[in-house]
Short mmCIF file of C-alpha atoms in Angstrom, two decimals:
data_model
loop_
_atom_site.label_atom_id
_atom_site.label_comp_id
_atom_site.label_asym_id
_atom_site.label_seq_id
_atom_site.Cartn_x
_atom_site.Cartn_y
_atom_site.Cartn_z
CA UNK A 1 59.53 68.46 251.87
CA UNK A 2 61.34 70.52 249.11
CA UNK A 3 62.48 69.69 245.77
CA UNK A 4 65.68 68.80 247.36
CA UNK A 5 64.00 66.87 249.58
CA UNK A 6 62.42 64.65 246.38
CA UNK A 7 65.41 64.78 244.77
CA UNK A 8 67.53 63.10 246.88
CA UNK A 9 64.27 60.19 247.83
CA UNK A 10 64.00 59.30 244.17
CA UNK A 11 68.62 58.84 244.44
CA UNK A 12 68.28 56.87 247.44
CA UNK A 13 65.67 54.85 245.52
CA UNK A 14 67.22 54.04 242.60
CA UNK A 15 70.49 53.40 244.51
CA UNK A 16 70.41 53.77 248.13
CA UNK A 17 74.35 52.65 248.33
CA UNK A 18 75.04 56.21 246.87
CA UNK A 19 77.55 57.99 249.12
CA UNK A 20 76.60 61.50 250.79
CA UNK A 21 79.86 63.13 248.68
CA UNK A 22 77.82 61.28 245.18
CA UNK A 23 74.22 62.07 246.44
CA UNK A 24 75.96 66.06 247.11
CA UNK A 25 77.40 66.10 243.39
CA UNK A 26 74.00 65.30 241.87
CA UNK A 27 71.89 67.34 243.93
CA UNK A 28 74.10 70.28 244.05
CA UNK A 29 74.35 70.33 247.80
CA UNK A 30 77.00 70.10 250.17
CA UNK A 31 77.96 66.73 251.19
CA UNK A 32 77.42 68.15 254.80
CA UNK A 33 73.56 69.68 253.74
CA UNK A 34 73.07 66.25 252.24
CA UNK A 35 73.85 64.34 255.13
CA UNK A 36 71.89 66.16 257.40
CA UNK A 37 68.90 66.18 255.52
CA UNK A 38 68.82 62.08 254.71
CA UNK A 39 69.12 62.63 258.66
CA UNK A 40 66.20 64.88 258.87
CA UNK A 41 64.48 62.40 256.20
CA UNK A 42 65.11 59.15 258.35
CA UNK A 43 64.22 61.05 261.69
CA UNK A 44 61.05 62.22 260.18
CA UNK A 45 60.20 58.33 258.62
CA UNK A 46 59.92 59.36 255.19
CA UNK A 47 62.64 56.88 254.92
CA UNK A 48 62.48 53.51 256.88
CA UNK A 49 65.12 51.41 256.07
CA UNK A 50 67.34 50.71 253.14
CA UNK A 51 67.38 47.06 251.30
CA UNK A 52 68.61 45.24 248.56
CA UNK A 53 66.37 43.79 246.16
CA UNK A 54 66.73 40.01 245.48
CA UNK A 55 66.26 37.76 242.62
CA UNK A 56 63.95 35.23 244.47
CA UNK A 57 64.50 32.36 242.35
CA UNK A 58 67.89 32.71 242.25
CA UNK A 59 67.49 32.21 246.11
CA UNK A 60 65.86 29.09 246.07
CA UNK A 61 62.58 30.45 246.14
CA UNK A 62 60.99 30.56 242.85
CA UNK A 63 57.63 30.29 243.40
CA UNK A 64 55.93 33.30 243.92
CA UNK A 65 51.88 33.98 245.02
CA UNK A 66 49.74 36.47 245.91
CA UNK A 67 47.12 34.97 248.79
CA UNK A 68 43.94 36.29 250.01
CA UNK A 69 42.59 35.23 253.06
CA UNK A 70 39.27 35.81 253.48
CA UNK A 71 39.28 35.45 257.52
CA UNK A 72 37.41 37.82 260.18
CA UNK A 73 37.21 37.47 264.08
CA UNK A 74 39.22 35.72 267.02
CA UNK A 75 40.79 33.15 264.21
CA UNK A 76 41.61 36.63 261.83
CA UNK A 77 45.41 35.74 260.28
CA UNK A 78 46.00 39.51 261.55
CA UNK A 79 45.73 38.95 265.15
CA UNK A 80 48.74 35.67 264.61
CA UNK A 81 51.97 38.16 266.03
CA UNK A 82 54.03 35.01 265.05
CA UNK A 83 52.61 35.05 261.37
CA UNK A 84 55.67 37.83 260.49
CA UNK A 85 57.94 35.54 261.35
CA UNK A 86 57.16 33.23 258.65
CA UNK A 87 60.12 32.26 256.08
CA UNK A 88 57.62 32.36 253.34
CA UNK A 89 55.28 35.75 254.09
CA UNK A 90 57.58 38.53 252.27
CA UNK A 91 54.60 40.84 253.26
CA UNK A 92 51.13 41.25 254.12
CA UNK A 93 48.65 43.64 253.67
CA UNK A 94 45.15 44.95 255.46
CA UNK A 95 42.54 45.24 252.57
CA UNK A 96 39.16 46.34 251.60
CA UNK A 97 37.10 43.68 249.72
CA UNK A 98 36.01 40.45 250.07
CA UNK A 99 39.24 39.25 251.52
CA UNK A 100 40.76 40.36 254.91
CA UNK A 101 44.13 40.58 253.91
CA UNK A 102 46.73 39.68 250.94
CA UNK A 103 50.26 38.17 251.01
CA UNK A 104 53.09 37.93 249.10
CA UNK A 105 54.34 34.57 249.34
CA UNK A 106 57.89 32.72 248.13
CA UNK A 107 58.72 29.16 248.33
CA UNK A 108 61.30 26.58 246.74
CA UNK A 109 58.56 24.23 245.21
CA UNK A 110 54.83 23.22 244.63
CA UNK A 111 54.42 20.96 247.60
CA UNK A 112 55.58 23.62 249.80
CA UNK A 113 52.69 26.11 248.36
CA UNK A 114 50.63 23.38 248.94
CA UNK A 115 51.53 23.40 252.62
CA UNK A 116 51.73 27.01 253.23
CA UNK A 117 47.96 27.15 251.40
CA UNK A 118 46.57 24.37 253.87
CA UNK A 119 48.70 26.19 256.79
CA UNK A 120 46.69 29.71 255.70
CA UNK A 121 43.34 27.70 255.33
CA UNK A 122 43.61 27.27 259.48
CA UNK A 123 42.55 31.18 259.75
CA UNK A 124 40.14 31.34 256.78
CA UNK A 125 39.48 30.39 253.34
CA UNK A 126 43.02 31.30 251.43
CA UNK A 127 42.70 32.09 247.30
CA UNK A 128 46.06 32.34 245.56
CA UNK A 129 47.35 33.36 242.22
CA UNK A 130 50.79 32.69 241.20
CA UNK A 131 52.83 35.20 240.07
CA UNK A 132 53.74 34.02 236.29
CA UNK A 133 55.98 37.06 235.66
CA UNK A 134 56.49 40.58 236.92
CA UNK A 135 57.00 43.65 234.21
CA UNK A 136 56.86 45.91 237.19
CA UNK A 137 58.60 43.92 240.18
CA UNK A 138 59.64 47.34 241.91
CA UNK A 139 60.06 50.60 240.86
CA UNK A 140 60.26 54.23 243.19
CA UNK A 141 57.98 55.59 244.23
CA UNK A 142 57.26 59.06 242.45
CA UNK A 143 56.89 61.93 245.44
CA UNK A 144 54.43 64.78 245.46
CA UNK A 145 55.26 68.33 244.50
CA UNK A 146 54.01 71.12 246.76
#
């Protein structure tokens, strides 16, 4: 990965609607060089989809948690395949620590946390913090030189 290569990640980041002929003008390329190198980009994985970012209240879903589940073994929330399919699960992570994984969780109301907490509690012990506010909801991600 070039400078190019960054260049054109951190476009696509802050606006991935950006046509090739746009992306081209501000990264000095041909629209032609550009296209085949978000090719090269997507074929390699460096980039895995493209997505809009939504204002989750504004969706009906204003309350936001993080949950960790602190569950290990046959009854592990990791080893659920259905568990992605969840409405409510906007993503969850493997981590280190006390807990065995974390999720991001959005719902319309308080009973419905309520539910999804006693849902969780069926594959461990679930410990949530709701998200008050965000400063830093989403921002790009800054790519390595060299």
């Amino acid at each position: 990965m070039d400078a190019v290569d960054r260049r054109l990640l951190e476009e696509l980041q802050s606006d991935a609607r950006l046509s090739f002929n746009e992306l081209s003008r501000r990264v000095k390329l041909s629209s032609p060089a550009v296209a085949e190198r978000v090719r090269r980009l997507e074929a390699d994985g460096v980039i895995i989809g493209y997505h809009a970012h939504v204002d989750l209240a504004k969706i009906g879903r204003p309350v936001t948690a993080l949950v960790q589940v602190q569950c290990y073994g046959p009854n592990c929330i990791l080893r659920d395949p259905g568990v992605v399919n969840w409405p409510q699960v906007l993503q969850l992570h493997r981590v280190t620590g006390a807990a065995c994984c974390v999720l991001l969780v959005a719902v319309p109301t308080m009973p419905q946390f309520e539910l999804l907490i006693d849902r969780l509690a069926d594959y461990g012990q679930p410990s949530s913090m709701l998200v008050l506010s965000s400063p830093v909801e989403w921002r790009p991600a800054v790519t390595a030189e060299g």
